[in-house]
Amino acid sequence: MADEVDPADLEIADELIAERRKEKPGETPADMTSWQRPITGSIDLLNNWAGKFLCLLMIPLIGVVVFEVIARNSFGIMASNGWDDTARALGLGPTVFAYDISRMISGVLFMGAAGYGLMRGVHIRADFLYRNWSNQTQATVDALLYMLFFIPSMIFFTIIAAQYWELAYRTGETAFDSPWEPLLWPARLAMPVGGLLLLLQGLPELFRAFHKMGKERERYFVMALPIYFITLFWLVMAVFIPDVTPGGEWFTDIMSSRPSLSKPTIGLIMLAAMIFVIFIGFPISFTLIFLAFVFGIWGSNFKLTTLLMTLNTNSTMLNDQLMAVPLFILMGIVMEAAGLMERLFSSIQMIMARVRGSLYIAVLIVSTIFAAATGIVGASVTLLGIMAGATMTRAGYNVQLAAGTITAGGTLGILIPPSIMLIVMGPVLEVSTLDLFRGAFIPGALLATLYLLYTLGRCWLNPSLGPILPTSVQPKTSDFYGAEVALISLGILTICRVFGLSIGGAFGGFIPFGGLLVLTASILLAHRAYRSTNALRIVLPLAILFHVYIFYINWIGGSGTISFILLAFILFLAALALPIYRNDAYERFQFSEIWDEFFAGLMPPTILISFALGSILLGFATPAEAAAMGAFGAILLSIGYRKFTISGFFDNMIKALEITVLIMFLVAASNFFGAEFSSLGTPKMMTEMLLGMDMSPYLILILIMALIFLLGWPLEWVPIVLIVVPILLPTVLSLDVHGLSQYDLMVWFGILVAVNLQTAWLSPPVALSAYFLKGVVPNWDLKDIYLGMMQFMVIQLIGLILIFIFPQIVLWLPNQVFGS
């Protein structure tokens, strides 16, 4: 049964990881060839200890960024009150060194742990063909590709990275993009060390493939190993020391020669080879590194190719936007492990228990909040299935609509900020991640609203689809239940708005750190008010006046449209709360456990997400800063809920490290591949061919969207965003669509891709969301899950069409509210 599924057995990133290793590090099969076992076990343990050590770097990473945020904002508040000298004496102020240290720690984190990631099997492979082969065929293909692709490319990478590090150490190179100008060689040391650990891990993977293929076939590979290693040694010598290597000059001539084929044609062959090898099933990141290296030498030269390899890896390590990836992942994992989402779901379920379709509402609200905590679809769908699946079945909810709500709500993690995909997409599109977040906010809210309207509309037309929950599970409330819900909703909006103004320093003019005091007073006042009807009668008009004042300020500032809509909704809630002014309210109105659930289960995660998301959208913090503060807040919440343990937090950091390595190593590999592909001139040739077909730019863009949609079936978002999108970018940039500038075009295109991939997640029969849900709710038929998903896929397509036709749905918030 669904309620018997143990969430601890489910991994948060299973939709990304195709081959997570189950055995413990160092464990080897008893029947593995005797001389291979100690080598395999010792290298596994080496990388395991490297991963355990490196995951601890997340603690100083969070600490440094949190310190920088607090120091900078405290200085700003104190300076605005004329306390500049006091702030400086306390060591407060902008801390450039913290920025540089944090991005170096982030780079070391993923690069040094690359070998650990391979040892744990957390690299992406497109395995839908691979998984259908026999074990012997899989092992044979793996062994061949490790020998032909992985080991040579990792040897070259390690040697070149060592030379790159040695140059930085010898010359004392410093970061040119920072006024602090830190030395770069300490961080760059992670490149050769990480490359060496990754190279060493290739041997255990090769030996595991030998064991899997069977003794008879293994014997032929083992017999060929001496010849293979001698050839490999000669190749390395011929590349790096050609003068003293027999045949070295001949090999240098080959590498320096120019083929008769044009460079763009070589790029097309490179693209075809990439698609072929990826669909064979070899890990994508290693495939990209090897192909970029081989075709780069063929189409250009060895020196340029190695330069692009090292520069792109180094730029990925020091990219301040990508620094948010491990922090947001850790934030989501900590919240999931602490059970915050389950508590949130039960709170909303209790508050909305007397509303028809309440479980649909609870699923969509929780999925929206959880989407803002982690952008991992599989985690959202799995948790929502565990929390709501059995409850919906017992309550008599329609299976198709329930399955569609859970899967559609789970996919919001791709789009709603702070989405991991948007963080990765920002550098690819060469636009600010902040603008992508702002651009995704309204489309995400639009889709969530469409989901909600559809489910509630269906329940209104056919009440049997989502009946009111049985009396046995409804909380005890007063006679004025609507007033209770309205006051709770008004409390959420008011406290979140006070919180948003607080982090912006809006109350700092009254008293230093005034925002914190005002927020604390607001929460205490709200908590005190529920015990007294007289207090509520006083607090309600004060809250309304507060929102009217904020509306007035926003209207004068030229951003009153959203504030007007919010004020209208607040006045609607106030109208629902009017029964507290009736004469019999003293006897018939009171708060019970609903109000306690509001403060204990609903407010803490809501404030945390509001803080992380609001600080980004309002420009008070960069995505990396908000991610660090969000991770720190999630840790504090887990402590507050008494769910925090040292061992549990260490496991959370290990999981976050695995997903970080998975994403970031592929980012570095795809950047190298994309740089080589662009240097060959193939994207320009493809763009000229498409534009030469005399098609409407809108039709070309529709064809591009259709291609991404189809690729969204067999591939994850990571290879699509990092490999496919860069190939298509030159064509998109050449289109004149809606008269948009190139920057706005890229922001709009990025959100189109995100919504498109979100739609692909809901498209049977390949969509993995169905299988995640089926795994935790096995009594639901897969056919019903498919039919439910297809309903919401239609809603997704409507949303995608609206965004395509009206680009201001995406661009209005970045350009009109916050300035172009």
Coordinates of N, CA, C and O in Angstrom, one line a residue, residues 443-538:
P443 N 4.9 33.6 -14.8 CA 4.5 32.3 -15.4 C 4.3 31.2 -14.4 O 3.3 30.4 -14.5
G444 N 5.1 31.1 -13.4 CA 4.9 30.1 -12.4 C 3.7 30.2 -11.6 O 2.9 29.3 -11.4
A445 N 3.4 31.5 -11.2 CA 2.1 31.8 -10.5 C 0.9 31.6 -11.4 O -0.1 31.1 -11.0
L446 N 1.1 31.9 -12.7 CA 0.0 31.7 -13.7 C -0.3 30.2 -13.8 O -1.5 29.8 -13.7
L447 N 0.7 29.4 -13.9 CA 0.4 27.9 -14.1 C -0.2 27.4 -12.8 O -1.1 26.5 -12.9
A448 N 0.3 27.8 -11.6 CA -0.2 27.3 -10.4 C -1.7 27.7 -10.2 O -2.5 26.9 -9.8
T449 N -2.0 28.9 -10.6 CA -3.4 29.4 -10.6 C -4.3 28.6 -11.5 O -5.4 28.3 -11.2
L450 N -3.8 28.4 -12.8 CA -4.5 27.6 -13.7 C -4.8 26.2 -13.2 O -5.9 25.7 -13.3
Y451 N -3.8 25.6 -12.6 CA -4.0 24.3 -11.9 C -5.1 24.3 -10.9 O -6.0 23.5 -10.9
L452 N -5.1 25.4 -10.1 CA -6.0 25.5 -9.0 C -7.4 25.7 -9.5 O -8.4 25.1 -9.0
L453 N -7.5 26.7 -10.4 CA -8.9 26.9 -11.0 C -9.5 25.7 -11.7 O -10.7 25.5 -11.6
Y454 N -8.6 24.9 -12.4 CA -9.1 23.7 -13.1 C -9.6 22.7 -12.1 O -10.7 22.2 -12.2
T455 N -8.8 22.4 -11.0 CA -9.3 21.4 -10.0 C -10.5 21.9 -9.3 O -11.5 21.1 -9.1
L456 N -10.5 23.1 -8.8 CA -11.7 23.6 -8.1 C -12.9 23.7 -9.0 O -14.0 23.4 -8.5
G457 N -12.7 24.1 -10.2 CA -13.8 24.2 -11.2 C -14.4 22.8 -11.4 O -15.6 22.6 -11.5
R458 N -13.6 21.8 -11.6 CA -14.1 20.4 -11.8 C -14.8 19.9 -10.5 O -15.9 19.3 -10.6
C459 N -14.3 20.3 -9.3 CA -15.0 19.9 -8.1 C -16.3 20.6 -8.0 O -17.3 20.1 -7.4
W460 N -16.4 21.9 -8.4 CA -17.7 22.6 -8.3 C -18.7 22.0 -9.3 O -19.9 21.9 -8.9
L461 N -18.3 21.6 -10.5 CA -19.2 21.0 -11.4 C -19.6 19.6 -11.0 O -20.7 19.2 -11.3
N462 N -18.6 18.9 -10.4 CA -18.9 17.5 -10.0 C -18.3 17.3 -8.6 O -17.2 16.9 -8.5
P463 N -19.1 17.5 -7.6 CA -18.6 17.4 -6.2 C -18.0 16.1 -5.9 O -17.2 16.0 -4.9
S464 N -18.4 15.0 -6.6 CA -17.8 13.7 -6.2 C -16.3 13.5 -6.5 O -15.7 12.6 -6.0
L465 N -15.8 14.5 -7.3 CA -14.4 14.4 -7.7 C -13.5 14.7 -6.5 O -12.3 14.3 -6.4
G466 N -14.0 15.6 -5.6 CA -13.2 16.1 -4.5 C -14.1 16.4 -3.3 O -14.2 17.5 -2.9
P467 N -14.7 15.4 -2.7 CA -15.7 15.6 -1.6 C -15.0 16.2 -0.4 O -13.8 16.2 -0.2
I468 N -15.9 16.9 0.4 CA -15.4 17.4 1.7 C -14.9 16.3 2.6 O -15.5 15.2 2.6
L469 N -13.9 16.5 3.3 CA -13.3 15.4 4.1 C -14.2 15.0 5.2 O -15.1 15.8 5.7
P470 N -14.2 13.7 5.6 CA -15.1 13.2 6.6 C -14.9 14.0 7.9 O -13.9 14.6 8.2
T471 N -16.0 14.1 8.7 CA -16.0 14.8 9.9 C -14.9 14.4 10.9 O -14.4 15.2 11.7
S472 N -14.6 13.1 10.8 CA -13.6 12.5 11.8 C -12.2 13.1 11.6 O -11.4 13.1 12.5
V473 N -11.9 13.7 10.4 CA -10.6 14.3 10.2 C -10.6 15.8 10.2 O -9.6 16.4 10.0
Q474 N -11.8 16.3 10.4 CA -12.0 17.8 10.4 C -11.6 18.3 11.8 O -12.0 17.7 12.8
P475 N -10.9 19.4 11.9 CA -10.6 20.0 13.2 C -11.8 20.6 13.8 O -12.8 21.0 13.2
K476 N -11.8 20.7 15.1 CA -12.8 21.4 15.9 C -12.6 22.9 15.7 O -11.6 23.5 16.0
T477 N -13.6 23.6 15.2 CA -13.6 25.0 14.9 C -14.8 25.7 15.5 O -15.7 25.1 16.0
S478 N -14.8 27.0 15.4 CA -15.9 27.8 15.9 C -17.0 27.8 14.8 O -16.8 27.2 13.7
D479 N -18.1 28.5 15.2 CA -19.2 28.6 14.2 C -18.8 29.5 13.0 O -19.4 29.4 11.9
F480 N -17.8 30.3 13.2 CA -17.4 31.2 12.1 C -16.1 30.7 11.5 O -15.0 31.3 11.6
Y481 N -16.2 29.6 10.8 CA -15.0 28.9 10.2 C -14.4 29.8 9.1 O -13.2 29.9 9.0
G482 N -15.3 30.4 8.3 CA -14.8 31.3 7.2 C -14.0 32.4 7.8 O -13.0 32.8 7.2
A483 N -14.4 33.0 8.9 CA -13.7 34.1 9.5 C -12.3 33.6 10.0 O -11.3 34.3 9.9
E484 N -12.3 32.4 10.5 CA -11.0 31.9 11.0 C -10.0 31.7 9.8 O -8.8 32.2 9.9
V485 N -10.4 31.1 8.7 CA -9.6 30.9 7.6 C -9.1 32.3 7.0 O -8.0 32.5 6.6
A486 N -10.1 33.2 6.9 CA -9.7 34.5 6.4 C -8.7 35.2 7.2 O -7.7 35.9 6.7
L487 N -8.9 35.2 8.6 CA -7.9 35.8 9.4 C -6.5 35.2 9.4 O -5.5 35.8 9.4
I488 N -6.5 33.8 9.2 CA -5.2 33.2 9.1 C -4.5 33.6 7.8 O -3.3 33.9 7.8
S489 N -5.3 33.6 6.7 CA -4.7 34.0 5.4 C -4.2 35.4 5.5 O -3.1 35.8 5.0
L490 N -5.0 36.3 6.1 CA -4.6 37.7 6.3 C -3.3 37.8 7.1 O -2.4 38.6 6.9
G491 N -3.2 36.9 8.1 CA -2.0 36.9 9.0 C -0.8 36.5 8.2 O 0.3 37.1 8.4
I492 N -1.0 35.5 7.3 CA 0.2 35.1 6.5 C 0.6 36.2 5.6 O 1.8 36.5 5.5
L493 N -0.3 36.9 4.9 CA 0.1 38.0 4.0 C 0.7 39.1 4.7 O 1.7 39.7 4.3
T494 N 0.2 39.4 5.9 CA 0.7 40.6 6.6 C 2.1 40.3 7.2 O 3.0 41.2 7.0
I495 N 2.3 39.2 7.8 CA 3.6 38.9 8.3 C 4.7 38.7 7.2 O 5.8 39.2 7.4
C496 N 4.3 38.1 6.1 CA 5.2 38.0 5.0 C 5.6 39.3 4.4 O 6.7 39.6 4.0
R497 N 4.6 40.2 4.4 CA 4.9 41.6 3.9 C 5.7 42.4 4.8 O 6.6 43.1 4.4
V498 N 5.5 42.3 6.1 CA 6.3 42.9 7.1 C 7.8 42.3 7.0 O 8.7 43.1 7.1
F499 N 7.8 41.0 6.8 CA 9.1 40.4 6.7 C 9.9 40.9 5.4 O 11.1 41.2 5.5
G500 N 9.2 41.0 4.3 CA 9.8 41.6 3.1 C 10.3 43.0 3.3 O 11.4 43.3 2.9
L501 N 9.5 43.8 4.0 CA 10.0 45.2 4.2 C 11.1 45.2 5.2 O 12.0 46.1 5.1
S502 N 11.1 44.3 6.1 CA 12.2 44.2 7.1 C 13.5 44.0 6.5 O 14.5 44.6 6.8
I503 N 13.6 42.9 5.6 CA 14.9 42.6 5.1 C 15.3 43.7 4.1 O 16.5 43.7 3.8
G504 N 14.4 44.6 3.7 CA 14.9 45.7 2.8 C 15.3 46.9 3.7 O 15.6 47.9 3.1
G505 N 15.2 46.8 5.0 CA 15.6 47.9 5.8 C 14.6 49.0 5.9 O 14.9 50.1 6.2
A506 N 13.3 48.7 5.6 CA 12.3 49.8 5.5 C 12.0 50.4 6.9 O 11.6 51.6 7.0
F507 N 12.3 49.7 8.0 CA 12.0 50.2 9.3 C 13.3 50.6 10.0 O 13.3 51.0 11.1
G508 N 14.4 50.6 9.2 CA 15.7 51.0 9.8 C 15.8 52.5 10.2 O 16.6 52.9 11.0
G509 N 14.9 53.3 9.6 CA 15.0 54.7 9.9 C 14.5 55.0 11.3 O 14.8 56.1 11.8
F510 N 13.6 54.2 11.9 CA 13.1 54.4 13.2 C 14.1 54.0 14.3 O 14.3 54.7 15.3
I511 N 14.7 52.9 14.1 CA 15.6 52.3 15.1 C 16.6 51.3 14.4 O 16.1 50.6 13.5
P512 N 17.8 51.3 14.7 CA 18.7 50.3 14.1 C 18.1 48.9 14.3 O 17.6 48.6 15.4
F513 N 18.2 48.1 13.3 CA 17.7 46.7 13.3 C 16.2 46.8 13.5 O 15.6 45.8 14.1
G514 N 15.6 47.9 13.1 CA 14.1 48.0 13.4 C 13.3 47.0 12.7 O 12.2 46.6 13.2
G515 N 13.7 46.5 11.5 CA 13.0 45.5 10.8 C 12.8 44.3 11.7 O 11.7 43.7 11.7
L516 N 13.8 43.8 12.3 CA 13.8 42.6 13.2 C 12.8 42.9 14.3 O 12.0 42.0 14.7
L517 N 12.8 44.1 14.9 CA 12.0 44.3 16.0 C 10.5 44.4 15.6 O 9.6 43.9 16.3
V518 N 10.3 45.1 14.4 CA 8.9 45.2 13.9 C 8.3 43.8 13.6 O 7.2 43.5 13.9
L519 N 9.1 43.0 13.0 CA 8.7 41.7 12.6 C 8.3 40.9 13.9 O 7.3 40.2 14.0
T520 N 9.2 40.9 14.9 CA 9.0 40.2 16.1 C 7.7 40.7 16.8 O 6.9 39.9 17.2
A521 N 7.6 42.0 16.8 CA 6.4 42.5 17.5 C 5.1 42.1 16.7 O 4.1 41.8 17.3
S522 N 5.2 42.1 15.4 CA 4.0 41.7 14.6 C 3.6 40.3 14.9 O 2.4 40.0 15.1
I523 N 4.6 39.4 14.9 CA 4.3 38.0 15.2 C 3.7 37.8 16.6 O 2.7 37.1 16.8
L524 N 4.3 38.4 17.6 CA 3.8 38.3 19.0 C 2.4 38.9 19.1 O 1.6 38.4 19.8
L525 N 2.2 40.0 18.4 CA 0.9 40.7 18.5 C -0.2 39.8 17.8 O -1.3 39.6 18.4
A526 N 0.2 39.2 16.7 CA -0.8 38.3 16.0 C -1.1 37.1 16.9 O -2.2 36.6 17.0
H527 N 0.0 36.5 17.5 CA -0.2 35.3 18.3 C -1.1 35.7 19.6 O -1.9 34.8 20.0
R528 N -0.9 36.9 20.1 CA -1.6 37.3 21.3 C -3.1 37.6 20.9 O -4.0 37.3 21.7
A529 N -3.3 38.1 19.7 CA -4.6 38.5 19.3 C -5.6 37.4 19.2 O -6.8 37.6 19.5
Y530 N -5.2 36.2 18.9 CA -6.1 35.1 18.7 C -6.8 34.7 20.0 O -7.8 34.0 20.0
R531 N -6.2 35.0 21.2 CA -6.7 34.7 22.5 C -7.9 35.6 22.9 O -8.6 35.4 23.9
S532 N -8.0 36.7 22.2 CA -8.9 37.8 22.6 C -9.7 38.3 21.4 O -9.1 38.8 20.4
T533 N -11.0 38.2 21.4 CA -11.8 38.8 20.3 C -11.6 40.3 20.3 O -11.6 40.9 19.2
N534 N -11.5 40.9 21.4 CA -11.4 42.4 21.5 C -10.1 42.8 20.8 O -10.0 43.8 20.1
A535 N -9.0 42.0 21.0 CA -7.7 42.3 20.4 C -7.8 42.1 18.9 O -7.3 43.0 18.2
L536 N -8.5 41.1 18.4 CA -8.7 40.9 17.0 C -9.4 42.1 16.4 O -9.1 42.5 15.3
R537 N -10.4 42.6 17.1 CA -11.2 43.7 16.5 C -10.4 45.0 16.4 O -10.6 45.8 15.6
I538 N -9.3 45.1 17.2 CA -8.4 46.2 17.1 C -7.3 46.0 16.0 O -7.0 46.8 15.2

